């Protein structure tokens, strides 16, 4: 029986309980991940981090949340009041919705019912997640616009341009997975990975997805929408109290959501690590939840690691990277994957497939070496440019430089 | 009301409930879109209409169409619309005076005509027809059924439309592309290598700022060099070109006041 049929048999109360569990887990994960992020980053920066509230500071995020909720809720005079209130609500509601199609476990026994921990199974599940993400951007854009001030507007515009651009790359990286799995439903894609994870089979797609998911969630090093050095707080500059808390919540839930999608599509979802397949039947199938959680938390750790390691990109370089590198590379990769897939499905002889693959590898090597050579040729050195005429630094001039100083001035 | 719809069509109960909740909201939003004064509010209501339409598609077993409607229309097209509205700042309510003579009357006639056309077409296609074939069309799966139609029977129109779209996109890029000023812009890498590996390190810390320390800090007053000459590159090139640069020697100190030794550091 497929997962879709299995879930289709759920009585109403199971669906309700599942929805509640998903919601509660998301909230709890947010609290824990805020704490986790601060502790991990502090270890990376040789600090101690929050360790006062509760054991190891575990309740820090809860305390911060309560404090945030008790703060004064300001609405700027220039703000568009209705949109200003709606924006954080859009952000906070859409971020939860993508969890509806994520398969957390395989077949389990849920209070006497055979089911799977997945709220629903759509034939277009992965596209559904993408569509939810694209509605989620509205929250950010509207927050930026409705604040009636310059920095939030710039932050909102940046972030919408960023999310739209990286969504293209993300969507293209998923195509290879659809071609291999022969389905867009999350449960089918997980089921298709019981032998080989797609992160191995479709490694370039995995890399592209991993990069674009960081861009999509507005996280460092791609957090240009809230670049505090340039835009104060970005789109949420004017927000305070609970409304700000909702944006905060949405950011972390989004991180978990894209990590969960990455786990589902590329790391075999709830399947165990290779060689540990026997663990999947432990605890009546519930042990698969452990594998799923491990992978998602692994992704979360990488998010924090990136934040602790990399400086923020410049905006134009970031957009150039998305449009001129990620999208063309994923288009080429899709062509290769589609050809290989068709060859193997049509039963082409092994020699043809191997020959095609070798040909592709050779072409890639040739192109990259040509590219390198062209770049070496075009490399502009200081000597080529000579001295740039206008700038000169006059104040602390050395006594000898008097004569030169005068030609400049 | 719900029972009526159940009797007329083969609508199932949950679908009918969904319809009777969302349809009025959708129609209200569509009306509101015409009535509200601010362009951004109008755009938002349009986005809401699109989302409710997508939900209707999904309820009608066209899952792929519904999701694509959200991704493409709500996510991309409407977002670009909002983007433009915000960038251009079309916030102010538009004036209702008629600029073109007979504009309003023509618009009303055209709208009524278009509405009549739509209603008659949809009526012809649905009334007195028993819709068959949904189960048949969705038999291999919604996505698979759609794909096999698009890539076999309708592959030529599909290709033509995609060629049209690509042409339109390229056309937009060509039209919107502004010619950059002559002379290639140097890359950041090249500039920084000139700054630090060039003949002198004089440029390394950037250009001097305008103004005379503690006397005048306006942008049109050149900084003074230690030898008392004005630093021309502390002024924006635009001001120099307009001839708006002030003489900074008038702010120079003639002589330094003598520092009293006793009032110095204690």
XYZ file of C-alpha atoms in Angstrom:
675
model
C 0.000 0.000 0.000
C 1.419 3.408 -0.848
C 1.686 6.159 1.712
C -1.011 8.155 -0.063
C -3.527 5.349 0.344
C -2.380 4.760 3.913
C -2.947 8.393 4.846
C -6.209 8.478 2.929
C -7.703 6.064 5.433
C -7.054 8.292 8.438
C -10.141 9.138 10.448
C -10.717 12.814 11.262
C -9.329 12.738 14.781
C -5.990 11.355 13.614
C -5.670 14.153 11.085
C -6.441 16.710 13.812
C -3.929 15.183 16.234
C -1.278 15.039 13.527
C -1.832 18.698 12.671
C -1.527 19.625 16.318
C 1.663 17.609 16.716
C 3.250 19.218 13.662
C 2.377 22.692 14.949
C 3.652 21.989 18.461
C 6.884 20.460 17.165
C 7.498 23.500 14.974
C 7.052 25.919 17.879
C 9.224 23.828 20.159
C 11.889 23.450 17.485
C 11.938 27.214 17.010
C 12.544 27.812 20.699
C 15.232 25.154 20.792
C 16.849 26.255 17.566
C 17.152 29.862 18.694
C 18.941 28.633 21.790
C 20.942 26.118 19.740
C 22.024 28.726 17.254
C 23.210 31.146 19.911
C 25.112 28.449 21.766
C 26.733 27.000 18.648
C 27.733 30.403 17.322
C 29.106 31.328 20.733
C 31.233 28.182 20.800
C 32.528 29.017 17.333
C 33.389 32.525 18.487
C 34.981 31.340 21.757
C 32.262 32.848 23.895
C 29.960 31.210 26.411
C 26.565 32.264 25.109
C 23.290 32.241 27.009
C 23.606 29.851 29.952
C 21.596 31.492 32.739
C 17.921 30.725 32.193
C 17.222 27.097 32.923
C 19.695 24.238 32.596
C 22.384 25.238 30.018
C 20.252 28.295 29.247
C 17.677 26.069 27.565
C 14.804 28.363 28.498
C 16.537 31.493 27.199
C 14.426 31.631 24.033
C 11.241 31.234 26.053
C 12.273 34.073 28.356
C 13.138 36.251 25.377
C 9.799 35.425 23.802
C 7.900 36.462 26.911
C 9.908 39.661 27.142
C 9.245 40.406 23.475
C 5.526 39.842 23.886
C 5.363 42.263 26.810
C 7.034 45.091 24.910
C 5.126 48.040 23.584
C 3.565 47.395 20.191
C 4.338 50.381 18.003
C 2.738 51.217 14.693
C 4.488 54.098 12.943
C 2.375 57.058 11.926
C 3.389 56.764 8.276
C 2.540 53.063 8.200
C -0.338 51.572 6.271
C -2.075 50.130 9.322
C -3.969 47.200 7.810
C -1.119 45.891 5.704
C 1.303 46.507 8.559
C -0.701 44.118 10.742
C -1.393 41.549 8.010
C 2.250 41.194 6.898
C 3.622 39.328 9.954
C 0.508 37.153 10.009
C 1.141 36.073 6.406
C 4.761 35.277 7.235
C 3.936 33.284 10.340
C 1.065 31.262 8.881
C 2.644 30.307 5.565
C 5.822 29.040 7.187
C 3.909 26.253 8.963
C 1.957 25.164 5.906
C 4.781 23.435 4.073
C 5.051 20.860 6.871
C 1.735 19.378 5.742
C 3.401 17.305 3.020
C 6.647 16.388 4.773
C 6.835 12.674 5.649
C 8.292 12.426 9.167
C 8.139 8.655 9.539
C 7.409 5.564 7.533
C 4.498 3.307 8.372
C 3.781 3.476 12.112
C 1.177 2.352 14.590
C -0.618 5.469 15.823
C -2.917 4.593 18.766
C -3.940 1.383 17.086
C -4.140 2.811 13.571
C -1.762 2.012 10.737
C -0.690 5.356 9.346
C 2.362 7.452 8.464
C 3.351 10.669 10.187
C 2.535 12.846 7.251
C -0.436 15.177 7.278
C -1.389 14.784 3.649
C 0.101 13.475 0.454
C -0.427 15.540 -2.683
C 0.608 14.312 -6.128
C 2.289 17.711 -6.473
C 3.618 17.888 -2.908
C 6.979 19.464 -3.661
C 5.451 22.123 -5.902
C 3.042 22.845 -3.074
C 5.990 23.644 -0.812
C 7.397 25.984 -3.461
C 4.055 27.726 -3.852
C 3.757 28.223 -0.108
C 7.229 29.719 -0.049
C 6.256 32.144 -2.795
C 3.218 33.288 -0.823
C 5.443 33.661 2.248
C 7.470 36.334 0.459
C 4.399 38.551 0.546
C 4.852 38.882 4.297
C 8.333 40.308 3.875
C 7.524 42.553 0.927
C 4.386 43.953 2.510
C 6.169 44.516 5.810
C 8.773 46.505 3.944
C 6.281 48.580 2.033
C 3.716 49.183 4.763
C 6.256 50.456 7.292
C 6.319 53.735 5.391
C 10.022 54.207 5.795
C 13.020 53.857 3.526
C 15.156 51.091 4.969
C 12.329 48.597 5.381
C 11.234 49.308 1.802
C 14.743 48.655 0.505
C 14.959 45.513 2.624
C 11.626 44.271 1.349
C 12.555 44.894 -2.273
C 15.919 43.211 -1.870
C 14.414 40.229 -0.227
C 11.657 39.750 -2.790
C 14.165 39.994 -5.655
C 16.377 37.551 -3.829
C 13.698 35.020 -3.005
C 12.227 35.093 -6.524
C 15.653 34.627 -8.132
C 16.689 31.803 -5.865
C 13.320 30.131 -6.161
C 14.024 29.695 -9.870
C 17.307 27.947 -9.138
C 15.650 25.902 -6.413
C 12.805 24.806 -8.687
C 15.273 23.812 -11.400
C 17.352 21.794 -8.946
C 14.232 19.841 -8.023
C 13.499 18.869 -11.631
C 16.275 16.284 -11.653
C 14.739 14.681 -8.571
C 11.320 14.563 -10.233
C 12.852 12.950 -13.326
C 14.541 10.253 -11.274
C 11.707 9.582 -8.853
C 9.045 9.778 -11.558
C 6.803 11.661 -9.142
C 6.370 15.013 -7.416
C 4.848 13.576 -4.283
C 7.099 13.723 -1.240
C 6.258 10.231 -0.015
C 7.013 8.685 -3.425
C 10.313 10.519 -3.604
C 11.315 9.202 -0.169
C 10.210 5.707 -1.105
C 12.290 5.902 -4.287
C 15.403 6.569 -2.212
C 15.416 3.369 -0.204
C 18.652 2.259 -1.919
C 20.509 5.361 -3.040
C 20.009 8.832 -1.702
C 19.565 11.486 -4.340
C 22.306 13.576 -2.745
C 24.676 10.936 -4.121
C 22.962 10.174 -7.425
C 22.133 13.796 -8.196
C 24.970 15.527 -6.391
C 24.939 18.773 -8.475
C 21.217 19.181 -7.823
C 21.846 18.734 -4.128
C 24.537 21.409 -4.112
C 22.323 23.843 -6.028
C 19.405 23.196 -3.719
C 21.579 23.610 -0.647
C 22.859 26.986 -1.853
C 19.485 28.264 -2.951
C 17.781 27.198 0.259
C 20.085 29.512 2.185
C 19.265 32.291 -0.277
C 15.579 31.522 -0.040
C 15.449 31.766 3.750
C 17.364 35.078 3.841
C 20.041 33.626 6.066
C 23.730 34.525 6.321
C 25.742 34.798 4.109
C 22.738 35.761 1.995
C 20.885 37.843 4.602
C 20.968 40.996 2.515
C 17.360 41.804 3.283
C 18.280 42.528 6.886
C 21.859 43.625 6.412
C 22.154 45.617 9.621
C 25.204 47.522 8.410
C 23.300 48.850 5.416
C 19.587 48.706 6.204
C 19.345 48.872 10.027
C 17.039 45.865 10.451
C 15.807 45.508 6.893
C 12.135 44.799 6.369
C 11.363 44.482 10.093
C 13.023 47.704 11.225
C 9.723 49.270 12.289
C 8.291 46.168 13.932
C 8.228 45.562 17.638
C 6.687 43.275 20.209
C 4.585 40.311 19.035
C 4.609 41.356 15.403
C 8.384 41.196 15.386
C 8.197 37.883 17.240
C 6.074 36.491 14.420
C 8.769 37.373 11.850
C 11.356 35.834 14.110
C 9.285 32.672 14.427
C 8.735 32.546 10.674
C 12.446 32.772 9.969
C 13.299 29.793 12.140
C 10.321 27.689 11.070
C 11.333 28.392 7.472
C 14.842 27.153 8.133
C 13.448 23.932 9.557
C 11.013 23.665 6.628
C 13.654 23.962 3.906
C 15.894 21.586 5.861
C 13.047 19.097 6.100
C 12.433 19.397 2.366
C 16.131 18.906 1.657
C 16.114 15.823 3.873
C 13.058 14.480 2.087
C 14.329 15.099 -1.423
C 18.016 14.394 -1.143
C 18.883 12.566 2.073
C 16.321 9.794 1.908
C 13.832 11.364 4.328
C 13.062 9.031 7.196
C 15.248 6.232 5.833
C 18.149 5.156 8.010
C 21.763 5.798 7.092
C 23.186 3.237 4.641
C 23.858 -0.087 6.343
C 21.513 0.657 9.258
C 18.320 -0.247 7.426
C 17.337 -2.783 10.108
C 16.688 0.071 12.561
C 13.718 1.279 10.519
C 11.406 -1.326 12.058
C 12.433 -0.561 15.666
C 9.707 0.779 18.005
C 7.068 -0.207 15.470
C 8.510 2.116 12.832
C 8.759 5.150 15.111
C 12.552 4.955 15.072
C 12.479 6.435 11.553
C 11.502 9.734 13.180
C 14.908 9.713 14.856
C 16.711 9.457 11.499
C 14.581 12.224 10.059
C 15.267 14.503 13.022
C 19.018 13.801 12.891
C 19.188 14.853 9.250
C 17.098 17.993 9.745
C 19.153 19.058 12.741
C 22.295 18.392 10.700
C 21.063 20.871 8.119
C 20.225 23.335 10.860
C 23.753 23.015 12.208
C 25.100 23.806 8.739
C 22.925 26.918 8.627
C 24.421 28.085 11.919
C 27.904 27.098 10.819
C 27.541 29.208 7.670
C 26.392 32.131 9.738
C 29.335 31.778 12.078
C 31.843 31.467 9.252
C 31.016 33.508 6.188
C 30.746 37.266 5.759
C 27.743 38.683 3.940
C 27.883 38.863 0.152
C 27.620 42.056 -1.807
C 24.141 42.372 -3.294
C 25.067 42.520 -6.993
C 27.509 39.620 -6.669
C 24.823 37.598 -4.985
C 22.258 38.231 -7.732
C 24.866 37.606 -10.417
C 25.712 34.300 -8.799
C 22.072 33.251 -8.787
C 21.242 34.209 -12.356
C 24.536 33.665 -14.157
C 25.873 30.617 -12.345
C 23.208 28.609 -10.535
C 20.446 28.799 -13.160
C 22.552 27.988 -16.269
C 24.359 25.193 -14.426
C 21.106 23.634 -13.301
C 19.629 23.911 -16.802
C 22.618 22.089 -18.270
C 22.442 19.507 -15.507
C 18.753 18.871 -16.191
C 19.539 18.209 -19.851
C 22.207 15.692 -18.877
C 19.992 13.964 -16.306
C 17.046 13.775 -18.686
C 19.200 12.256 -21.427
C 20.753 9.701 -19.078
C 17.369 8.802 -17.646
C 15.829 8.344 -21.082
C 18.783 6.260 -22.214
C 18.496 3.926 -19.251
C 14.682 3.711 -19.415
C 14.768 2.946 -23.145
C 17.204 0.139 -22.402
C 20.199 1.571 -24.240
C 23.301 -0.600 -23.995
C 25.663 0.060 -21.091
C 28.383 1.207 -23.483
C 26.235 4.079 -24.805
C 25.454 5.333 -21.315
C 29.084 5.152 -20.213
C 30.198 6.824 -23.444
C 27.688 9.632 -23.006
C 28.785 10.202 -19.419
C 32.453 10.259 -20.386
C 31.683 12.671 -23.215
C 29.914 15.023 -20.797
C 32.807 14.865 -18.344
C 35.288 15.673 -21.117
C 33.192 18.598 -22.355
C 32.911 20.020 -18.831
C 36.672 19.718 -18.312
C 37.407 21.340 -21.686
C 35.020 24.214 -21.054
C 36.349 24.844 -17.567
C 39.986 24.869 -18.702
C 39.127 27.205 -21.582
C 37.298 29.422 -19.129
C 40.301 29.481 -16.810
C 42.645 30.364 -19.620
C 40.362 33.147 -20.807
C 40.197 34.497 -17.302
C 43.970 34.451 -16.932
C 44.263 36.417 -20.153
C 41.700 38.950 -19.062
C 43.129 39.336 -15.593
C 43.771 43.038 -15.174
C 46.889 43.711 -13.190
C 47.933 46.896 -11.490
C 50.541 47.492 -14.149
C 47.936 47.312 -16.943
C 45.775 49.973 -15.449
C 48.554 52.213 -14.305
C 47.774 54.850 -11.790
C 44.154 55.875 -11.527
C 44.136 59.585 -12.025
C 41.743 61.125 -9.520
C 42.381 59.664 -6.098
C 45.356 60.649 -4.112
C 45.672 60.833 -0.402
C 46.932 64.238 0.469
C 46.914 64.786 4.191
C 49.741 62.826 5.779
C 52.086 63.402 2.863
C 55.732 62.688 3.410
C 58.045 65.663 3.103
C 59.744 64.155 0.051
C 56.440 63.786 -1.733
C 55.866 67.528 -1.865
C 56.566 67.812 -5.583
C 54.316 64.876 -6.440
C 51.572 66.151 -4.249
C 51.394 69.321 -6.224
C 50.864 67.548 -9.530
C 47.936 65.747 -8.044
C 46.268 68.730 -6.541
C -28.074 26.503 -0.401
C -25.625 23.676 0.098
C -28.339 21.120 -0.528
C -29.307 22.908 -3.721
C -25.819 22.655 -5.102
C -25.665 19.010 -4.058
C -28.826 18.344 -5.973
C -27.870 20.254 -9.098
C -24.396 18.956 -9.669
C -22.433 16.057 -8.369
C -20.689 18.396 -5.924
C -19.657 16.635 -2.774
C -20.449 18.100 0.583
C -16.992 19.242 1.713
C -16.418 20.794 -1.689
C -19.737 22.632 -1.512
C -18.928 23.971 1.959
C -15.516 25.117 0.733
C -17.155 26.796 -2.234
C -19.752 28.644 -0.204
C -17.132 29.957 2.188
C -14.543 30.991 -0.375
C -16.705 32.128 -3.274
C -18.228 35.155 -1.484
C -14.794 36.080 -0.129
C -13.380 35.851 -3.597
C -16.147 37.942 -5.163
C -15.899 40.531 -2.393
C -12.147 40.755 -2.914
C -12.663 41.150 -6.649
C -15.126 43.981 -6.064
C -12.862 45.521 -3.472
C -10.043 45.466 -5.971
C -12.032 47.883 -8.116
C -13.171 50.054 -5.228
C -10.104 50.580 -3.021
C -8.121 53.738 -3.642
C -4.552 52.539 -3.136
C -2.850 50.585 -5.915
C -1.044 48.273 -3.493
C -4.297 47.314 -1.723
C -5.810 46.562 -5.095
C -2.861 44.349 -5.999
C -3.176 42.505 -2.694
C -6.856 41.815 -3.224
C -6.042 40.535 -6.707
C -3.482 38.175 -5.164
C -6.164 36.917 -2.795
C -8.546 36.309 -5.704
C -5.840 34.310 -7.434
C -5.246 32.193 -4.336
C -8.944 31.408 -3.917
C -9.110 30.460 -7.590
C -6.190 28.101 -7.039
C -8.025 26.515 -4.109
C -11.068 26.013 -6.338
C -8.898 24.333 -8.973
C -7.466 21.998 -6.367
C -10.955 21.204 -5.069
C -11.929 20.381 -8.655
C -9.188 17.731 -8.835
C -6.830 19.880 -10.868
C -4.047 19.880 -8.296
C -1.261 20.738 -10.703
C -3.111 23.679 -12.228
C -3.957 25.043 -8.779
C -0.419 24.879 -7.474
C 1.033 26.322 -10.663
C -1.502 29.130 -10.485
C -0.096 30.091 -7.082
C 3.567 29.686 -8.044
C 3.300 31.555 -11.331
C 0.586 34.141 -10.829
C 0.623 34.879 -7.118
C 4.288 34.164 -6.575
C 5.902 35.636 -9.655
C 3.580 37.866 -11.702
C 1.782 39.557 -8.815
C 5.033 39.903 -6.916
C 6.632 41.726 -9.835
C 3.562 43.925 -9.992
C 3.898 44.803 -6.322
C 7.579 45.359 -6.860
C 6.916 47.938 -9.550
C 4.131 49.599 -7.550
C 6.442 49.979 -4.588
C 9.421 51.163 -6.605
C 7.425 53.697 -8.575
C 5.471 54.653 -5.490
C 1.985 54.739 -7.035
C 0.443 55.186 -3.613
C -1.579 58.291 -4.059
C -5.213 57.771 -4.959
C -5.697 58.466 -8.636
C -7.768 61.427 -9.660
C -11.084 60.580 -11.265
C -11.144 63.329 -13.867
C -11.534 62.128 -17.417
C -8.549 62.916 -19.582
C -9.758 61.303 -22.781
C -13.205 62.273 -23.966
C -15.771 59.483 -23.647
C -13.186 57.310 -21.931
C -15.463 56.224 -19.115
C -18.428 55.380 -21.314
C -16.257 53.367 -23.700
C -14.678 51.511 -20.816
C -18.058 50.626 -19.333
C -19.396 49.397 -22.685
C -16.245 47.360 -23.296
C -16.398 45.832 -19.821
C -20.052 44.901 -20.208
C -19.375 43.430 -23.625
C -16.453 41.397 -22.380
C -18.475 40.175 -19.386
C -21.343 39.154 -21.690
C -18.938 37.337 -23.967
C -17.419 35.405 -21.066
C -20.792 34.517 -19.576
C -22.168 33.322 -22.902
C -19.089 31.272 -23.678
C -18.936 29.638 -20.255
C -22.692 29.088 -20.361
C -22.483 27.391 -23.738
C -19.689 25.176 -22.520
C -21.339 24.124 -19.269
C -25.150 24.320 -19.492
C -26.912 21.249 -20.828
C -23.624 19.406 -20.880
C -22.909 16.567 -18.574
C -19.244 16.821 -17.814
C -17.544 13.509 -18.344
C -13.998 12.477 -18.502
C -12.482 13.961 -15.344
C -11.829 10.499 -13.991
C -10.596 9.433 -17.402
C -8.279 12.429 -17.723
C -6.912 11.929 -14.239
C -6.618 8.175 -14.646
C -2.808 7.974 -14.962
C -2.548 10.678 -12.270
C -3.269 14.393 -12.648
C 0.287 15.424 -13.481
C 0.990 12.451 -15.729
C -2.254 12.929 -17.663
C -1.509 16.602 -18.225
C 2.085 15.882 -19.220
C 1.126 13.242 -21.756
C -1.329 15.660 -23.374
C 1.066 18.604 -23.423
C 4.010 16.652 -24.765
C 2.167 14.605 -27.385
C -1.046 16.042 -28.747
C -0.390 19.686 -27.937
C 3.379 19.745 -28.230
C 3.402 22.172 -31.172
C 1.199 24.893 -29.583
C 3.193 24.404 -26.385
C 6.476 25.029 -28.189
C 5.039 28.014 -30.040
C 3.831 29.607 -26.826
C 7.144 29.050 -25.102
C 8.957 30.593 -28.066
C 6.609 33.567 -27.827
C 7.273 33.956 -24.114
C 11.028 33.757 -24.580
C 10.849 36.327 -27.364
C 8.821 38.611 -25.131
C 11.313 38.219 -22.286
C 14.260 38.925 -24.550
C 12.426 41.895 -26.054
C 11.782 43.298 -22.597
C 15.439 42.899 -21.727
C 16.601 44.612 -24.912
C 14.163 47.487 -24.466
C 14.894 47.985 -20.787
C 18.645 47.666 -21.108
C 20.316 51.020 -20.852
C 23.637 51.574 -22.493
C 26.315 51.809 -19.857
C 28.756 54.705 -20.141
C 31.667 54.084 -22.469
C 34.761 52.409 -21.095
C 34.510 49.100 -19.303
C 33.993 49.339 -15.585
C 36.899 47.862 -13.722
C 36.160 44.984 -11.422
C 36.452 45.305 -7.684
C 39.446 43.012 -7.770
C 41.253 45.107 -10.354
C 40.525 48.332 -8.499
C 41.746 46.940 -5.226
C 44.919 45.627 -6.806
C 45.562 49.079 -8.236
C 44.972 50.585 -4.844
C 47.333 48.351 -2.936
C 49.824 47.092 -5.546
C 50.088 50.237 -7.643
C 53.007 52.605 -7.594
C 52.062 54.379 -4.391
C 49.952 53.598 -1.386
C 48.540 57.122 -1.423
C 45.104 55.931 -2.562
C 44.858 53.052 -0.135
C 42.673 54.700 2.470
C 40.212 56.380 0.129
C 39.575 59.978 -0.833
C 39.692 62.815 1.659
C 36.371 64.225 2.787
C 35.360 67.777 2.098
C 35.453 70.620 4.525
C 38.037 72.290 6.703
C 38.449 70.682 10.051
C 36.445 72.474 12.768
C 35.822 75.524 10.562
C 33.529 74.445 7.743
C 32.173 71.091 6.717
C 29.973 71.814 3.680
C 30.351 69.529 0.649
C 31.418 72.422 -1.565
C 34.412 73.463 0.509
C 37.577 71.588 -0.418
C 39.673 70.144 2.372
C 42.937 71.853 3.067
C 46.210 70.014 2.699
C 48.876 70.450 5.386
C 50.627 72.966 3.171
C 47.484 75.066 2.937
C 46.512 74.235 -0.660
C 42.950 72.989 -1.273
C 42.538 69.265 -2.018
C 40.467 69.232 -5.209
C 39.644 65.560 -5.025
C 37.777 66.044 -1.764
C 34.936 67.588 -3.801
C 32.416 65.719 -5.891
C 33.129 65.953 -9.606
C 29.624 67.251 -10.224
C 30.163 70.337 -8.093
C 33.478 71.033 -9.776
C 31.829 70.771 -13.180
C 29.106 73.206 -12.150
C 31.657 75.577 -10.779
C 30.067 75.465 -7.354
C 33.258 74.970 -5.418
C 33.988 77.531 -2.745
C 37.370 78.892 -1.949
C 38.458 77.133 1.198
C 41.370 79.393 1.951
C 38.936 81.819 3.553
C 38.344 79.244 6.276
C 42.010 78.543 6.843
C 43.442 79.614 10.149
C 45.725 82.528 9.736
C 47.866 81.536 12.647
C 47.429 79.091 15.425
C 46.503 80.646 18.734
C 49.227 80.103 21.236
C 48.581 77.142 23.489
C 48.799 78.032 27.109
C 51.115 75.537 28.737
C 49.387 75.668 32.092
C 45.920 74.898 30.679
C 47.287 71.760 28.999
C 47.162 68.257 30.410
C 46.795 68.039 34.094
